[in-house]
Each structure stands twice: as structure tokens, then as C-alpha cells.
Amino acid sequence: VNVRPRNVLSQPGQMRLWSMQALARGANTVMFFQWRAARAGAEKFHGALVPHVGTENARVWREVSALGSELQELGPLAQSRVVADAGILVDWQSWWALELDSKPSTAVTFYDRLASFYGPLFAANITADFVFTDSDFANYKVILVPNLYLVDDATAERLEAYVAAGGTVVMGFFSGIVDENEHIRLGGYPAPFRRMLGIRVEEFAPMAEGEFNKVRFRDGSSTACDLWADVIDLEGASALATFADNFYAGRPAITEHAFGQGRALYLGTRLSQEAMGAFLVRICVETGAVIPVDAPPGVEIVRRRTEDGRTLWFVLNHRPELAAVTLPVTGVDVLSGADVAGAVVLEPYAVSIVQA
């Protein structure tokens, strides 16, 4: 990971925090740009390890030097991998195709779709890998598909096989629409996933900016939705939620289908942020793709596991005040050498790495 020192905009400890966050999320080393602040030119105020004031009593230099000493204590890191039971499918070809011209709604962008899935997981400390069409889906308990507008036959078959073998897929709207040549797949949307999802999308009903509908869940609760609506026919799936208004009122908005040994869920609209978070967290809890720790907002927890079975628990406090977390393990803080018997108390922007 490449970190850019920002001595003006960062709080004391934040550069260290961001570096440790990158290591927690999969990096095995940290590089900084740039070394010495320039005296002239367009980037003369760009952050640097050696600032204009020199290194003596310079906060940036002091923090990065201390970080370098700490990184020497993380020998096991190089032989470890992030523990993630959830995978988020990202496909560059589909991303590019989605944002070409001539779509039902130019407001549907892949970044928005990705953020709507990743954001709630990050807030809930559910670690997710970004996976690709050639990744091994079997390594994950749940695969989240924010959008897969373009898909080839091989990828569609691999997703179907993953669900049939016991996996869980959560797929977002406007997926499975075209093949790898950007030709519409005929026969009802999303043609390559109809059997897996147990639905047929008859037509799209994109919403204008500022337009909203409402989604009602089985338990009687409801939430706002916007941006998009699919007019869905059930072909074996059941409706977890239905639309409340417009000509498609009463039609499914969220569906669930048992397929083989697994299940496939489909979101036919964009839920409110709060409702989307609750929905995704519930699915991850049901599949077991969660970290068994209750942490306050702003405290990030990520695990890496070494080849010999040890686990490194990264606990990162992004808050400007003290934070306390109780881990379900005992171990040693590899940065301080202190024994940890569950409870971890962190200073503002501090990091603890517990080896258990």
C-alpha cells in the first residue's frame, strides 16, 4: 500500500492508523510518498516524510519512524491472509458496460451499487473480499453481487453451481442483462439467472431524481426506496418484501429462492441506507459470515490468519476518544507485548494487534 503523508489534514496518530488499516485489510508492506518536501514547483506543499522544517521535532517524521519500528514486530504478517467469509463480486467489463450510454437510467452507476453493499458491511465489521469472475467462490459463505449487468455464460454457470452446492448469493437489480458482447439476453430478465433466482423481471421502472416508493416487509415494517424498480414475476421464489405504490404495488421488491443446497436473493430496488444495512447484516448472520465481536461505531476489527493457524486480531480506533472492545480470545498484543485477556482499551486513533 502507498500512503501519502498529510501533516496538515491528519490528526496525530492517523497516518499510523491508516497504515495499520491497510495491513489489516491485506497489504504486506507500507510505502510512503514522498520522501522530501519540494522547495519549488506545483507540489511544494505536498506532504512528505521530511517536511520543510526538517526532521527534528517534526510530528510526521516522528510518527512514521515509530511506525517503522512497530512493523518489525509483525513478522507473522507476511505469512498470513485476511479472514473473510463474504465476497463482493466486481467485474471490470461489466462496470464499463453498465456506464455506457443508452441505459434505462444513467443514474445507475457501479460505484453507487458497490458502496450500497460494502458500506453496511464495513460499518458492521463484516470483512469482505473483493472477488472476481475467476475467483474460487467456494471459499465464501455468501457472495454479494451489487451489479452484474454484463455476464458471460461461464460466470453465470459458476454462480449457479456455487448456490446449488450450498452457497448464498445476494444479487442487485439490472444484473444478467447482456452477454459479453453487450447483446441483450432474450427471454425475460435476468435470463442467465432466472432458474437460480426463481424470478422473471418483466420490465424496468427507473425512478427520477427525487422520486420515491416504499417497500413493505413480511413483518409489516416498511422503508423508502428509490432509483429503480423491477416489475417482478415469481417463478418459484418467494417475496420477502413488496412495493407499496405505483402501478406495480404489491409486486415483489425483494425475493428469496431455495436452489439446490443453497439460496439466492434478489433486490429489485435501492433500499434506504438503514434498511439495506439491516438486510445485509441479517443475511451475513444467517450464513455465519460475521466477526463475533460487538464493537462501538468507529472501531474496526479485522482478522488475519497465519499458515500455522494463529490469528492476528487488528482492532483500530477511528474515533477521537477512548474506545473499549472485548475480544472472544486471549493473547498477546504484538506491538506492546502486553497480555490481553479479552478486553482491549484504545486511545484515540490507536491500534492493537492481538495474536491469539
Coordinates of C-alpha atoms in Angstrom, one line a residue:
V1 CA 0.0 0.0 0.0
N2 CA 1.2 3.5 -0.8
V3 CA 0.5 6.1 1.9
R4 CA 0.8 9.8 1.4
P5 CA 1.7 11.8 4.5
R6 CA -0.8 14.6 5.1
N7 CA 0.6 16.5 8.1
V8 CA -2.0 19.3 7.6
L9 CA -5.2 17.4 7.4
S10 CA -4.5 14.4 9.6
Q11 CA -4.8 14.2 13.4
P12 CA -1.9 12.8 15.5
G13 CA -1.8 9.0 15.0
Q14 CA -4.0 8.9 11.9
M15 CA -1.2 8.1 9.5
R16 CA -0.2 5.2 11.6
L17 CA -3.8 4.2 11.9
W18 CA -4.3 4.3 8.1
S19 CA -1.1 2.3 7.5
M20 CA -2.2 -0.4 10.0
Q21 CA -5.7 -0.5 8.4
A22 CA -4.1 -1.2 5.1
L23 CA -2.1 -4.1 6.7
A24 CA -5.2 -5.4 8.4
R25 CA -7.0 -5.4 5.0
G26 CA -4.4 -7.4 3.1
A27 CA -1.3 -5.4 2.5
N28 CA 2.0 -6.9 3.5
T29 CA 4.1 -3.8 3.4
V30 CA 3.7 0.0 3.6
M31 CA 5.4 2.6 1.3
F32 CA 5.3 6.3 1.7
F33 CA 5.2 9.1 -0.9
Q34 CA 7.0 11.3 -0.9
W35 CA 10.4 11.4 0.9
R36 CA 11.3 15.1 1.0
A37 CA 9.1 18.1 0.6
A38 CA 10.0 20.1 -2.5
R39 CA 11.2 23.7 -2.3
A40 CA 9.5 24.8 -5.5
G41 CA 7.1 23.6 -8.2
A42 CA 3.4 22.5 -8.2
E43 CA 3.8 20.1 -5.4
K44 CA 5.9 22.2 -3.0
F45 CA 3.1 21.8 -0.3
H46 CA 2.7 18.1 -0.9
G47 CA 3.0 16.1 2.3
A48 CA 6.4 14.3 2.8
L49 CA 8.3 12.3 5.4
V50 CA 11.0 15.0 5.6
P51 CA 8.9 18.3 5.8
H52 CA 10.2 21.8 5.2
V53 CA 11.0 22.2 8.9
G54 CA 13.4 19.2 8.8
T55 CA 13.2 16.1 10.9
E56 CA 14.0 17.5 14.4
N57 CA 10.8 17.6 16.4
A58 CA 8.7 17.1 13.3
R59 CA 5.5 15.1 14.0
V60 CA 5.2 13.4 10.6
W61 CA 8.8 12.2 10.8
R62 CA 8.4 11.0 14.4
E63 CA 5.2 9.1 13.7
V64 CA 6.5 7.4 10.6
S65 CA 9.8 6.4 12.3
A66 CA 7.8 4.9 15.2
L67 CA 5.6 3.0 12.7
G68 CA 8.7 1.6 11.0
S69 CA 9.9 0.2 14.4
E70 CA 6.5 -1.3 15.1
L71 CA 6.4 -3.0 11.7
Q72 CA 9.5 -5.0 12.6
E73 CA 7.3 -6.8 15.2
L74 CA 4.9 -8.0 12.6
G75 CA 6.9 -10.9 11.2
P76 CA 4.0 -13.3 11.1
L77 CA 2.0 -10.9 8.9
A78 CA 3.8 -11.9 5.7
Q79 CA 2.6 -15.5 6.0
S80 CA -1.0 -14.6 6.8
R81 CA -4.2 -14.0 4.9
V82 CA -7.3 -11.9 5.7
V83 CA -10.2 -13.9 7.2
A84 CA -13.2 -13.1 5.1
D85 CA -16.3 -15.2 4.8
A86 CA -18.1 -12.8 2.5
G87 CA -17.2 -12.0 -1.1
I88 CA -18.3 -9.0 -3.2
L89 CA -18.2 -9.7 -6.9
V90 CA -16.5 -7.0 -9.0
D91 CA -16.2 -7.3 -12.8
W92 CA -14.4 -4.6 -14.8
Q93 CA -16.0 -5.5 -18.1
S94 CA -19.5 -5.3 -16.5
W95 CA -18.7 -2.0 -14.8
W96 CA -17.6 -0.4 -18.1
A97 CA -20.6 -1.8 -20.0
L98 CA -23.1 -0.6 -17.3
E99 CA -21.9 3.0 -17.6
L100 CA -22.0 3.2 -21.4
D101 CA -24.7 5.4 -22.9
S102 CA -28.3 4.3 -23.7
K103 CA -29.5 2.8 -20.5
P104 CA -32.9 3.0 -18.8
S105 CA -31.3 5.2 -16.2
T106 CA -27.9 6.9 -16.3
A107 CA -28.1 7.4 -12.5
V108 CA -27.4 3.7 -12.0
T109 CA -23.6 3.5 -11.6
F110 CA -21.4 0.7 -10.4
Y111 CA -19.8 2.7 -7.7
D112 CA -23.1 3.5 -6.1
R113 CA -24.2 -0.1 -6.2
L114 CA -20.8 -1.2 -4.8
A115 CA -20.9 1.3 -2.0
S116 CA -24.5 0.4 -1.0
F117 CA -23.3 -3.2 -0.4
Y118 CA -19.8 -2.6 1.0
G119 CA -20.7 0.4 3.3
P120 CA -23.1 -1.5 5.6
L121 CA -20.7 -4.5 5.9
F122 CA -17.8 -2.2 6.8
A123 CA -19.9 -0.4 9.5
A124 CA -20.9 -3.8 10.9
N125 CA -17.3 -5.1 11.0
I126 CA -18.2 -7.9 8.4
T127 CA -15.0 -8.4 6.5
A128 CA -15.5 -8.9 2.8
D129 CA -13.1 -9.7 0.0
F130 CA -13.5 -8.3 -3.5
V131 CA -13.8 -11.3 -5.7
F132 CA -13.7 -11.6 -9.5
T133 CA -15.3 -13.9 -12.1
D134 CA -12.4 -16.3 -11.9
S135 CA -12.2 -16.4 -8.1
D136 CA -12.9 -19.6 -6.1
F137 CA -16.4 -18.8 -4.8
A138 CA -16.4 -22.0 -2.6
N139 CA -14.2 -20.1 -0.1
Y140 CA -17.0 -17.9 0.9
K141 CA -20.3 -18.4 2.8
V142 CA -22.0 -15.6 0.9
I143 CA -21.3 -13.9 -2.4
L144 CA -22.7 -10.4 -2.9
V145 CA -23.3 -9.2 -6.4
P146 CA -24.1 -5.4 -6.4
N147 CA -24.5 -5.4 -10.1
L148 CA -23.5 -7.7 -12.9
Y149 CA -25.1 -6.1 -15.9
L150 CA -22.8 -7.9 -18.3
V151 CA -22.1 -11.6 -17.7
D152 CA -20.7 -14.4 -19.8
D153 CA -22.1 -17.9 -19.7
A154 CA -19.2 -19.3 -17.7
T155 CA -19.6 -16.9 -14.9
A156 CA -23.4 -17.4 -14.7
E157 CA -22.8 -21.1 -14.6
R158 CA -20.2 -20.8 -11.8
L159 CA -22.6 -18.6 -9.7
E160 CA -25.4 -21.1 -10.2
A161 CA -23.1 -24.0 -9.3
Y162 CA -22.0 -22.2 -6.1
V163 CA -25.6 -21.8 -4.9
A164 CA -26.5 -25.3 -5.9
A165 CA -23.6 -26.6 -3.7
G166 CA -24.9 -24.7 -0.7
G167 CA -23.8 -21.1 -1.1
T168 CA -25.8 -17.9 -0.7
V169 CA -25.9 -15.2 -3.4
V170 CA -27.4 -11.8 -2.9
M171 CA -27.8 -10.1 -6.3
G172 CA -28.7 -6.5 -7.1
F173 CA -31.0 -5.2 -9.8
F174 CA -30.2 -4.8 -13.5
S175 CA -27.9 -7.8 -13.4
G176 CA -27.6 -10.5 -16.1
I177 CA -29.0 -8.2 -18.8
V178 CA -26.4 -8.6 -21.6
D179 CA -23.8 -11.1 -22.7
E180 CA -20.0 -10.4 -23.1
N181 CA -20.7 -8.7 -26.5
E182 CA -23.2 -6.4 -24.8
H183 CA -26.1 -8.1 -26.6
I184 CA -29.4 -8.4 -24.7
R185 CA -30.1 -11.8 -23.3
L186 CA -33.7 -12.5 -24.5
G187 CA -36.4 -14.4 -22.8
G188 CA -37.0 -12.4 -19.7
Y189 CA -34.6 -10.6 -17.4
P190 CA -32.2 -11.7 -15.9
A191 CA -32.1 -14.5 -18.4
P192 CA -28.9 -16.4 -17.2
F193 CA -30.1 -16.2 -13.5
R194 CA -33.8 -16.9 -13.8
R195 CA -33.5 -20.5 -12.7
M196 CA -31.2 -19.7 -9.8
L197 CA -33.3 -16.7 -8.6
G198 CA -36.7 -18.2 -9.4
I199 CA -38.0 -14.9 -10.9
R200 CA -38.6 -13.1 -14.2
V201 CA -38.3 -9.4 -14.5
E202 CA -41.0 -8.3 -16.9
E203 CA -39.9 -4.6 -17.2
F204 CA -37.9 -1.9 -15.5
A205 CA -39.4 1.2 -13.8
P206 CA -36.5 3.6 -13.1
M207 CA -37.3 6.5 -10.8
A208 CA -36.5 10.1 -11.5
E209 CA -34.3 12.1 -9.1
G210 CA -36.4 12.9 -6.0
E211 CA -38.9 10.2 -6.7
F212 CA -39.5 7.6 -4.0
N213 CA -41.6 4.4 -3.4
K214 CA -42.0 2.3 -0.4
V215 CA -41.1 -1.3 0.4
R216 CA -43.1 -3.4 2.9
F217 CA -41.6 -6.4 4.6
R218 CA -43.4 -9.5 5.7
D219 CA -43.3 -8.4 9.4
G220 CA -45.2 -5.2 8.5
S221 CA -42.3 -2.8 8.6
S222 CA -41.5 -0.5 5.7
T223 CA -38.8 1.6 4.3
A224 CA -38.3 4.1 1.5
C225 CA -36.8 3.0 -1.8
D226 CA -35.7 5.0 -4.9
L227 CA -33.6 5.0 -8.1
W228 CA -35.0 1.8 -9.6
A229 CA -37.9 -0.7 -9.5
D230 CA -38.1 -4.1 -11.2
V231 CA -41.5 -5.4 -12.2
I232 CA -41.0 -9.0 -11.0
D233 CA -43.0 -12.2 -11.6
L234 CA -42.3 -15.1 -9.2
E235 CA -41.2 -18.4 -10.8
G236 CA -40.6 -20.4 -7.6
A237 CA -39.1 -17.7 -5.4
S238 CA -41.0 -16.0 -2.5
A239 CA -41.3 -12.3 -1.8
L240 CA -39.5 -11.0 1.2
A241 CA -40.9 -7.5 0.6
T242 CA -43.3 -5.9 -1.9
F243 CA -43.7 -2.4 -3.3
A244 CA -46.4 -0.2 -1.8
D245 CA -47.1 2.3 -4.5
N246 CA -47.3 2.9 -8.3
F247 CA -48.7 0.5 -10.9
Y248 CA -46.5 -2.3 -9.6
A249 CA -47.8 -2.0 -6.0
G250 CA -48.0 -5.4 -4.4
R251 CA -45.4 -6.9 -6.7
P252 CA -42.2 -8.3 -5.2
A253 CA -39.3 -5.9 -4.4
I254 CA -37.0 -8.4 -2.7
T255 CA -37.1 -12.2 -3.4
E256 CA -35.6 -15.4 -2.0
H257 CA -35.3 -18.7 -3.7
A258 CA -34.1 -22.1 -2.5
F259 CA -31.9 -23.6 -5.2
G260 CA -30.1 -26.9 -4.8
Q261 CA -28.5 -26.8 -1.3
G262 CA -28.3 -23.0 -1.2
R263 CA -30.4 -19.9 -1.7
A264 CA -30.4 -16.9 -4.0
L265 CA -31.8 -13.5 -3.0
Y266 CA -32.6 -10.6 -5.4
L267 CA -33.0 -6.9 -4.7
G268 CA -35.2 -5.2 -7.2
T269 CA -34.8 -1.7 -5.9
R270 CA -32.4 0.6 -3.9
L271 CA -33.4 0.5 -0.3
S272 CA -32.7 3.2 2.2
Q273 CA -29.2 3.0 3.7
E274 CA -30.5 1.9 7.1
A275 CA -32.8 -0.8 5.7
M276 CA -30.0 -2.1 3.3
G277 CA -27.6 -2.4 6.2
A278 CA -30.1 -4.3 8.3
F279 CA -30.9 -6.6 5.4
L280 CA -27.3 -7.4 4.6
V281 CA -26.3 -7.9 8.2
R282 CA -29.1 -10.3 8.7
I283 CA -28.1 -12.4 5.7
C284 CA -24.5 -12.5 6.8
V285 CA -25.5 -13.5 10.4
E286 CA -27.6 -16.3 8.9
T287 CA -24.7 -17.6 6.8
G288 CA -22.1 -17.2 9.6
A289 CA -20.1 -14.6 7.7
V290 CA -19.6 -12.3 10.8
I291 CA -16.9 -11.5 13.3
P292 CA -18.2 -12.5 16.8
V293 CA -17.4 -9.1 18.4
D294 CA -19.7 -6.2 19.4
A295 CA -17.7 -3.1 18.8
P296 CA -18.8 0.6 19.1
P297 CA -19.2 2.6 15.9
G298 CA -15.9 3.8 14.6
V299 CA -14.0 0.8 15.9
E300 CA -12.8 -1.5 13.1
I301 CA -12.0 -5.2 13.7
V302 CA -10.3 -7.4 11.1
R303 CA -8.6 -10.8 11.4
R304 CA -5.6 -12.3 9.5
R305 CA -4.7 -15.9 10.0
T306 CA -1.2 -17.4 9.7
E307 CA -0.3 -20.6 7.9
D308 CA 0.2 -22.4 11.3
G309 CA -3.3 -21.4 12.5
R310 CA -2.6 -18.4 14.6
T311 CA -5.0 -15.4 14.3
L312 CA -4.0 -11.7 14.3
W313 CA -6.9 -9.6 15.6
F314 CA -6.5 -6.0 14.3
V315 CA -8.5 -3.5 16.5
L316 CA -8.4 0.0 15.1
N317 CA -10.0 3.0 16.8
H318 CA -11.1 5.6 14.2
R319 CA -12.7 7.7 17.0
P320 CA -11.3 10.9 18.6
E321 CA -12.0 9.4 22.1
L322 CA -11.2 6.3 24.1
A323 CA -12.8 3.0 22.9
A324 CA -13.2 -0.4 24.6
V325 CA -13.7 -3.8 22.9
T326 CA -13.9 -7.3 24.4
L327 CA -12.4 -9.9 22.1
P328 CA -13.5 -13.5 22.3
V329 CA -9.9 -14.6 22.7
T330 CA -6.8 -14.2 24.9
G331 CA -3.4 -13.5 23.5
V332 CA -0.6 -11.0 23.3
D333 CA -0.5 -7.5 21.8
V334 CA 2.4 -7.9 19.3
L335 CA 3.0 -4.1 19.4
S336 CA 3.2 -3.6 23.1
G337 CA 4.0 -7.1 24.3
A338 CA 1.2 -6.9 26.9
D339 CA -1.1 -9.9 27.7
V340 CA -4.6 -9.5 26.5
A341 CA -7.4 -11.3 28.3
G342 CA -10.3 -10.3 26.2
A343 CA -10.7 -6.6 27.0
V344 CA -8.9 -4.0 24.8
V345 CA -8.9 -0.3 25.5
L346 CA -7.7 2.0 22.8
E347 CA -6.6 5.7 22.9
P348 CA -7.9 7.9 20.1
Y349 CA -6.7 6.7 16.7
A350 CA -4.8 3.9 18.3
V351 CA -4.3 0.3 17.1
S352 CA -4.0 -3.0 18.9
I353 CA -2.9 -6.2 17.2
V354 CA -3.6 -9.3 19.3
Q355 CA -2.1 -12.6 18.4
A356 CA -4.2 -15.5 19.6

